[in-house]
């Protein structure tokens, strides 16, 4: 595999992420939560930043871009077409559904996942089996649905659910422990979830990341991908509702949790 991913904490609970193509030396930052830690990671690895791949316009994902461009003026900024004018800097490339973004010899397919923001996109490096999910999907959770109806976010998550099960998923935030606590209220008899909640508590007690995760694991334990699960429907008293409505109910409960 010619790709190496470097993940490191930024701000209070964001992750900085770099993907490096060993064949060409190209390196992309996925979002830029903060300039200094991203620059520190680049220098630690000895990598030159060539691309910045923006998932969405929120401040905790774009505020580090000017610092990165000051250090790497030739880096290309790639942003979702639907909110490229709101990321605080000029985008060099605006992308939509099905576009393929090249990072050296690597290719990332753009998947539009409206919900958290209207223009949110995720980057799927198909040949590497890696997904950068931004704030659309978290481990055992999903982003707040700020800008679309619930069924639109459900459809966005279904696009991710349809990717290969062995896809490695990197996310914008380390929220897994709180997500697991909530998920157990929705899916209390899920043995795999119970087991993972214990592992996650242990990882966090030692300040270790719980990410990346895999799609296979998330399909088994993430209630936001499991709105059509019979046990979950039963727990919620929504046996005959649409999956999108079940999803909406889970998301509303999480907002209040
Ligand atoms: Zn966000
Ligand atoms: Fe965020």
mmCIF file of C-alpha atoms and ligand atoms in Angstrom:
data_model
loop_
_atom_site.group_PDB
_atom_site.id
_atom_site.type_symbol
_atom_site.label_atom_id
_atom_site.label_comp_id
_atom_site.label_asym_id
_atom_site.label_seq_id
_atom_site.Cartn_x
_atom_site.Cartn_y
_atom_site.Cartn_z
ATOM 1 C CA UNK A 1 0.000 0.000 0.000
ATOM 2 C CA UNK A 2 1.592 3.241 -1.087
ATOM 3 C CA UNK A 3 -0.460 5.374 1.339
ATOM 4 C CA UNK A 4 0.446 6.238 4.920
ATOM 5 C CA UNK A 5 -2.077 8.011 7.166
ATOM 6 C CA UNK A 6 -0.941 10.101 10.137
ATOM 7 C CA UNK A 7 -3.588 10.948 12.750
ATOM 8 C CA UNK A 8 -2.979 13.314 15.680
ATOM 9 C CA UNK A 9 -5.111 15.270 18.159
ATOM 10 C CA UNK A 10 -5.937 18.929 17.517
ATOM 11 C CA UNK A 11 -7.895 21.452 19.611
ATOM 12 C CA UNK A 12 -9.943 19.766 22.357
ATOM 13 C CA UNK A 13 -11.371 16.774 20.483
ATOM 14 C CA UNK A 14 -10.611 17.174 16.756
ATOM 15 C CA UNK A 15 -8.226 15.008 14.775
ATOM 16 C CA UNK A 16 -5.641 16.279 12.350
ATOM 17 C CA UNK A 17 -5.144 13.850 9.460
ATOM 18 C CA UNK A 18 -2.496 13.553 6.764
ATOM 19 C CA UNK A 19 -2.393 11.059 3.903
ATOM 20 C CA UNK A 20 0.957 10.548 2.184
ATOM 21 C CA UNK A 21 1.630 8.871 -1.148
ATOM 22 C CA UNK A 22 4.953 7.070 -0.795
ATOM 23 C CA UNK A 23 5.366 6.778 -4.592
ATOM 24 C CA UNK A 24 5.256 10.498 -5.376
ATOM 25 C CA UNK A 25 5.754 12.142 -1.975
ATOM 26 C CA UNK A 26 2.427 13.995 -2.268
ATOM 27 C CA UNK A 27 0.749 14.678 1.073
ATOM 28 C CA UNK A 28 -2.760 15.912 1.788
ATOM 29 C CA UNK A 29 -4.177 17.305 5.010
ATOM 30 C CA UNK A 30 -7.799 16.381 5.568
ATOM 31 C CA UNK A 31 -9.190 19.638 6.962
ATOM 32 C CA UNK A 32 -7.025 21.931 9.067
ATOM 33 C CA UNK A 33 -8.380 22.157 12.612
ATOM 34 C CA UNK A 34 -5.324 24.118 13.746
ATOM 35 C CA UNK A 35 -2.144 25.195 11.949
ATOM 36 C CA UNK A 36 0.600 24.387 14.452
ATOM 37 C CA UNK A 37 -0.104 20.694 15.131
ATOM 38 C CA UNK A 38 -0.568 19.964 11.411
ATOM 39 C CA UNK A 39 2.758 21.673 10.625
ATOM 40 C CA UNK A 40 4.406 19.787 13.493
ATOM 41 C CA UNK A 41 3.124 16.457 12.149
ATOM 42 C CA UNK A 42 4.375 17.292 8.637
ATOM 43 C CA UNK A 43 7.819 18.128 9.943
ATOM 44 C CA UNK A 44 7.925 15.063 12.191
ATOM 45 C CA UNK A 45 7.203 12.873 9.161
ATOM 46 C CA UNK A 46 9.409 14.901 6.805
ATOM 47 C CA UNK A 47 6.494 15.393 4.402
ATOM 48 C CA UNK A 48 5.753 18.329 2.085
ATOM 49 C CA UNK A 49 2.123 19.430 2.035
ATOM 50 C CA UNK A 50 0.691 19.384 -1.495
ATOM 51 C CA UNK A 51 -3.070 19.420 -0.896
ATOM 52 C CA UNK A 52 -5.667 20.430 1.673
ATOM 53 C CA UNK A 53 -8.929 18.498 1.347
ATOM 54 C CA UNK A 54 -11.764 20.333 3.095
ATOM 55 C CA UNK A 55 -14.819 18.350 4.212
ATOM 56 C CA UNK A 56 -16.971 21.281 5.331
ATOM 57 C CA UNK A 57 -16.806 24.931 6.254
ATOM 58 C CA UNK A 58 -16.955 24.780 10.081
ATOM 59 C CA UNK A 59 -14.289 26.810 11.849
ATOM 60 C CA UNK A 60 -12.757 23.799 13.613
ATOM 61 C CA UNK A 61 -12.037 22.285 10.180
ATOM 62 C CA UNK A 62 -10.712 25.281 8.233
ATOM 63 C CA UNK A 63 -9.138 27.730 10.656
ATOM 64 C CA UNK A 64 -5.641 26.261 10.195
ATOM 65 C CA UNK A 65 -5.618 26.658 6.399
ATOM 66 C CA UNK A 66 -3.940 30.122 6.306
ATOM 67 C CA UNK A 67 -1.075 28.872 8.506
ATOM 68 C CA UNK A 68 -0.616 25.834 6.243
ATOM 69 C CA UNK A 69 -0.610 28.023 3.107
ATOM 70 C CA UNK A 70 1.907 30.381 4.707
ATOM 71 C CA UNK A 71 4.278 27.435 5.181
ATOM 72 C CA UNK A 72 3.376 25.657 1.902
ATOM 73 C CA UNK A 73 2.260 28.373 -0.552
ATOM 74 C CA UNK A 74 1.946 25.878 -3.429
ATOM 75 C CA UNK A 75 -0.490 23.604 -1.588
ATOM 76 C CA UNK A 76 -3.792 23.237 -3.385
ATOM 77 C CA UNK A 77 -7.029 23.859 -1.485
ATOM 78 C CA UNK A 78 -9.832 21.473 -2.475
ATOM 79 C CA UNK A 79 -13.279 22.280 -1.088
ATOM 80 C CA UNK A 80 -16.907 21.278 -1.507
ATOM 81 C CA UNK A 81 -18.409 23.353 -4.327
ATOM 82 C CA UNK A 82 -21.542 24.045 -2.282
ATOM 83 C CA UNK A 83 -19.666 25.883 0.469
ATOM 84 C CA UNK A 84 -16.261 26.705 -1.047
ATOM 85 C CA UNK A 85 -17.038 30.428 -0.687
ATOM 86 C CA UNK A 86 -17.409 30.030 3.083
ATOM 87 C CA UNK A 87 -14.076 28.471 4.105
ATOM 88 C CA UNK A 88 -12.233 31.746 4.671
ATOM 89 C CA UNK A 89 -9.648 31.280 1.880
ATOM 90 C CA UNK A 90 -9.813 30.852 -1.889
ATOM 91 C CA UNK A 91 -10.381 27.278 -3.043
ATOM 92 C CA UNK A 92 -8.219 26.147 -5.969
ATOM 93 C CA UNK A 93 -10.558 23.300 -6.825
ATOM 94 C CA UNK A 94 -14.274 23.015 -6.061
ATOM 95 C CA UNK A 95 -15.586 19.462 -6.091
ATOM 96 C CA UNK A 96 -18.925 17.653 -6.322
ATOM 97 C CA UNK A 97 -20.327 14.133 -6.129
ATOM 98 C CA UNK A 98 -18.291 11.596 -8.160
ATOM 99 C CA UNK A 99 -15.326 13.926 -8.738
ATOM 100 C CA UNK A 100 -11.973 12.235 -8.194
ATOM 101 C CA UNK A 101 -9.295 14.260 -6.411
ATOM 102 C CA UNK A 102 -5.711 13.236 -7.121
ATOM 103 C CA UNK A 103 -3.149 13.295 -4.319
ATOM 104 C CA UNK A 104 0.016 12.288 -6.132
ATOM 105 C CA UNK A 105 -0.836 8.876 -7.578
ATOM 106 C CA UNK A 106 -3.667 8.341 -5.088
ATOM 107 C CA UNK A 107 -7.260 9.095 -5.991
ATOM 108 C CA UNK A 108 -10.102 10.119 -3.691
ATOM 109 C CA UNK A 109 -13.671 9.903 -4.850
ATOM 110 C CA UNK A 110 -15.883 12.716 -3.540
ATOM 111 C CA UNK A 111 -19.160 11.676 -1.931
ATOM 112 C CA UNK A 112 -21.630 14.421 -1.035
ATOM 113 C CA UNK A 113 -23.106 13.845 2.424
ATOM 114 C CA UNK A 114 -25.428 16.791 3.182
ATOM 115 C CA UNK A 115 -26.809 16.983 6.716
ATOM 116 C CA UNK A 116 -24.269 18.289 9.217
ATOM 117 C CA UNK A 117 -23.784 21.118 6.716
ATOM 118 C CA UNK A 118 -25.535 21.428 3.390
ATOM 119 C CA UNK A 119 -22.293 21.092 1.424
ATOM 120 C CA UNK A 120 -20.451 18.467 3.505
ATOM 121 C CA UNK A 121 -18.402 15.980 1.492
ATOM 122 C CA UNK A 122 -16.344 12.924 2.403
ATOM 123 C CA UNK A 123 -13.258 11.631 0.591
ATOM 124 C CA UNK A 124 -13.072 7.935 -0.307
ATOM 125 C CA UNK A 125 -9.634 6.633 -1.314
ATOM 126 C CA UNK A 126 -11.114 3.599 -2.997
ATOM 127 C CA UNK A 127 -7.933 1.692 -3.854
ATOM 128 C CA UNK A 128 -6.620 2.210 -0.303
ATOM 129 C CA UNK A 129 -9.936 1.302 1.385
ATOM 130 C CA UNK A 130 -9.795 4.543 3.380
ATOM 131 C CA UNK A 131 -12.637 7.011 4.027
ATOM 132 C CA UNK A 132 -12.229 10.454 5.556
ATOM 133 C CA UNK A 133 -15.695 11.102 6.949
ATOM 134 C CA UNK A 134 -15.294 14.558 8.487
ATOM 135 C CA UNK A 135 -18.272 15.320 10.736
ATOM 136 C CA UNK A 136 -20.758 13.108 8.854
ATOM 137 C CA UNK A 137 -19.973 9.813 10.585
ATOM 138 C CA UNK A 138 -18.235 9.293 13.911
ATOM 139 C CA UNK A 139 -17.460 6.006 15.586
ATOM 140 C CA UNK A 140 -20.756 4.883 17.181
ATOM 141 C CA UNK A 141 -22.210 8.273 16.241
ATOM 142 C CA UNK A 142 -22.870 10.830 13.537
ATOM 143 C CA UNK A 143 -22.679 14.586 13.146
ATOM 144 C CA UNK A 144 -25.422 16.879 14.331
ATOM 145 C CA UNK A 145 -27.957 17.380 11.577
ATOM 146 C CA UNK A 146 -27.807 21.163 11.335
ATOM 147 C CA UNK A 147 -28.787 22.031 7.800
ATOM 148 C CA UNK A 148 -31.092 19.442 6.217
ATOM 149 C CA UNK A 149 -34.149 17.405 7.152
ATOM 150 C CA UNK A 150 -33.333 14.146 8.969
ATOM 151 C CA UNK A 151 -34.084 11.977 5.931
ATOM 152 C CA UNK A 152 -31.375 13.747 3.924
ATOM 153 C CA UNK A 153 -28.745 12.909 6.565
ATOM 154 C CA UNK A 154 -30.033 9.335 6.684
ATOM 155 C CA UNK A 155 -29.555 9.096 2.898
ATOM 156 C CA UNK A 156 -26.017 10.487 3.292
ATOM 157 C CA UNK A 157 -25.176 7.850 5.892
ATOM 158 C CA UNK A 158 -26.626 5.155 3.620
ATOM 159 C CA UNK A 159 -24.092 6.138 0.950
ATOM 160 C CA UNK A 160 -21.307 5.472 3.439
ATOM 161 C CA UNK A 161 -22.968 2.239 4.569
ATOM 162 C CA UNK A 162 -22.832 0.983 0.975
ATOM 163 C CA UNK A 163 -19.016 1.190 0.751
ATOM 164 C CA UNK A 164 -16.929 -1.997 1.179
ATOM 165 C CA UNK A 165 -17.155 -3.311 4.728
ATOM 166 C CA UNK A 166 -13.389 -3.341 5.228
ATOM 167 C CA UNK A 167 -13.182 0.421 4.616
ATOM 168 C CA UNK A 168 -11.064 2.116 7.287
ATOM 169 C CA UNK A 169 -12.892 5.217 8.515
ATOM 170 C CA UNK A 170 -11.169 8.304 9.905
ATOM 171 C CA UNK A 171 -13.381 10.960 11.509
ATOM 172 C CA UNK A 172 -13.161 14.620 12.464
ATOM 173 C CA UNK A 173 -13.592 14.121 16.208
ATOM 174 C CA UNK A 174 -12.850 11.772 19.096
ATOM 175 C CA UNK A 175 -16.394 11.423 20.450
ATOM 176 C CA UNK A 176 -16.500 7.635 20.673
ATOM 177 C CA UNK A 177 -16.774 7.191 24.434
ATOM 178 C CA UNK A 178 -19.745 9.528 24.850
ATOM 179 C CA UNK A 179 -21.288 8.028 21.724
ATOM 180 C CA UNK A 180 -20.973 4.512 23.152
ATOM 181 C CA UNK A 181 -22.677 5.584 26.380
ATOM 182 C CA UNK A 182 -25.596 6.974 24.399
ATOM 183 C CA UNK A 183 -25.744 4.017 21.980
ATOM 184 C CA UNK A 184 -26.187 1.615 24.892
ATOM 185 C CA UNK A 185 -29.445 3.406 25.779
ATOM 186 C CA UNK A 186 -30.742 2.738 22.233
ATOM 187 C CA UNK A 187 -29.303 -0.738 21.669
ATOM 188 C CA UNK A 188 -28.803 -2.165 25.190
ATOM 189 C CA UNK A 189 -28.636 -5.847 24.225
ATOM 190 C CA UNK A 190 -26.010 -5.504 21.500
ATOM 191 C CA UNK A 191 -23.126 -7.646 22.782
ATOM 192 C CA UNK A 192 -20.599 -6.291 20.309
ATOM 193 C CA UNK A 193 -21.499 -2.728 21.326
ATOM 194 C CA UNK A 194 -21.130 -3.598 25.016
ATOM 195 C CA UNK A 195 -17.737 -5.141 24.343
ATOM 196 C CA UNK A 196 -16.560 -2.201 22.241
ATOM 197 C CA UNK A 197 -17.751 0.292 24.907
ATOM 198 C CA UNK A 198 -15.421 -1.404 27.389
ATOM 199 C CA UNK A 199 -12.511 -1.341 24.922
ATOM 200 C CA UNK A 200 -13.185 2.324 24.147
ATOM 201 C CA UNK A 201 -13.230 3.273 27.849
ATOM 202 C CA UNK A 202 -9.902 1.523 28.260
ATOM 203 C CA UNK A 203 -8.356 3.228 25.216
ATOM 204 C CA UNK A 204 -9.523 6.660 26.402
ATOM 205 C CA UNK A 205 -8.348 6.068 29.971
ATOM 206 C CA UNK A 206 -4.892 5.657 28.432
ATOM 207 C CA UNK A 207 -5.390 8.647 26.125
ATOM 208 C CA UNK A 208 -5.293 6.457 23.021
ATOM 209 C CA UNK A 209 -7.397 7.141 19.919
ATOM 210 C CA UNK A 210 -10.420 4.942 19.197
ATOM 211 C CA UNK A 211 -10.054 5.709 15.489
ATOM 212 C CA UNK A 212 -9.804 4.698 12.738
ATOM 213 C CA UNK A 213 -12.779 2.401 12.826
ATOM 214 C CA UNK A 214 -14.078 0.099 10.087
ATOM 215 C CA UNK A 215 -17.385 0.143 8.284
ATOM 216 C CA UNK A 216 -17.954 -3.469 9.292
ATOM 217 C CA UNK A 217 -17.713 -2.556 12.981
ATOM 218 C CA UNK A 218 -19.863 0.567 12.623
ATOM 219 C CA UNK A 219 -22.608 -1.359 10.827
ATOM 220 C CA UNK A 220 -22.699 -3.685 13.835
ATOM 221 C CA UNK A 221 -22.623 -1.116 16.664
ATOM 222 C CA UNK A 222 -23.449 2.400 15.424
ATOM 223 C CA UNK A 223 -27.162 3.071 16.070
ATOM 224 C CA UNK A 224 -27.177 5.848 13.453
ATOM 225 C CA UNK A 225 -26.460 3.212 10.777
ATOM 226 C CA UNK A 226 -28.876 0.724 12.331
ATOM 227 C CA UNK A 227 -32.205 2.527 12.176
ATOM 228 C CA UNK A 228 -33.700 -0.490 10.408
ATOM 229 C CA UNK A 229 -32.638 -2.897 13.176
ATOM 230 C CA UNK A 230 -35.596 -4.680 14.783
ATOM 231 C CA UNK A 231 -34.261 -4.565 18.353
ATOM 232 C CA UNK A 232 -33.607 -0.825 18.092
ATOM 233 C CA UNK A 233 -37.073 -0.187 16.648
ATOM 234 C CA UNK A 234 -38.556 -2.212 19.474
ATOM 235 C CA UNK A 235 -36.639 -0.224 22.121
ATOM 236 C CA UNK A 236 -37.850 3.042 20.561
ATOM 237 C CA UNK A 237 -41.444 1.852 20.142
ATOM 238 C CA UNK A 238 -41.201 2.552 16.382
ATOM 239 C CA UNK A 239 -41.708 -0.914 14.953
ATOM 240 C CA UNK A 240 -43.357 0.191 11.705
ATOM 241 C CA UNK A 241 -41.789 3.606 11.121
ATOM 242 C CA UNK A 242 -39.549 4.432 8.141
ATOM 243 C CA UNK A 243 -35.847 3.923 8.812
ATOM 244 C CA UNK A 244 -35.348 7.659 8.181
ATOM 245 C CA UNK A 245 -37.876 8.474 10.929
ATOM 246 C CA UNK A 246 -36.217 6.016 13.312
ATOM 247 C CA UNK A 247 -32.894 7.668 12.512
ATOM 248 C CA UNK A 248 -34.437 11.089 13.211
ATOM 249 C CA UNK A 249 -35.727 9.926 16.581
ATOM 250 C CA UNK A 250 -32.290 8.547 17.547
ATOM 251 C CA UNK A 251 -30.636 11.816 16.498
ATOM 252 C CA UNK A 252 -33.150 13.911 18.496
ATOM 253 C CA UNK A 253 -32.555 11.763 21.571
ATOM 254 C CA UNK A 254 -28.793 12.202 21.167
ATOM 255 C CA UNK A 255 -29.240 15.989 20.895
ATOM 256 C CA UNK A 256 -31.026 15.930 24.256
ATOM 257 C CA UNK A 257 -28.613 13.471 25.909
HETATM 258 ZN ZN1 LIG B 1 -18.531 20.399 11.860
HETATM 259 FE FE1 LIG B 2 -16.151 19.504 13.683
#
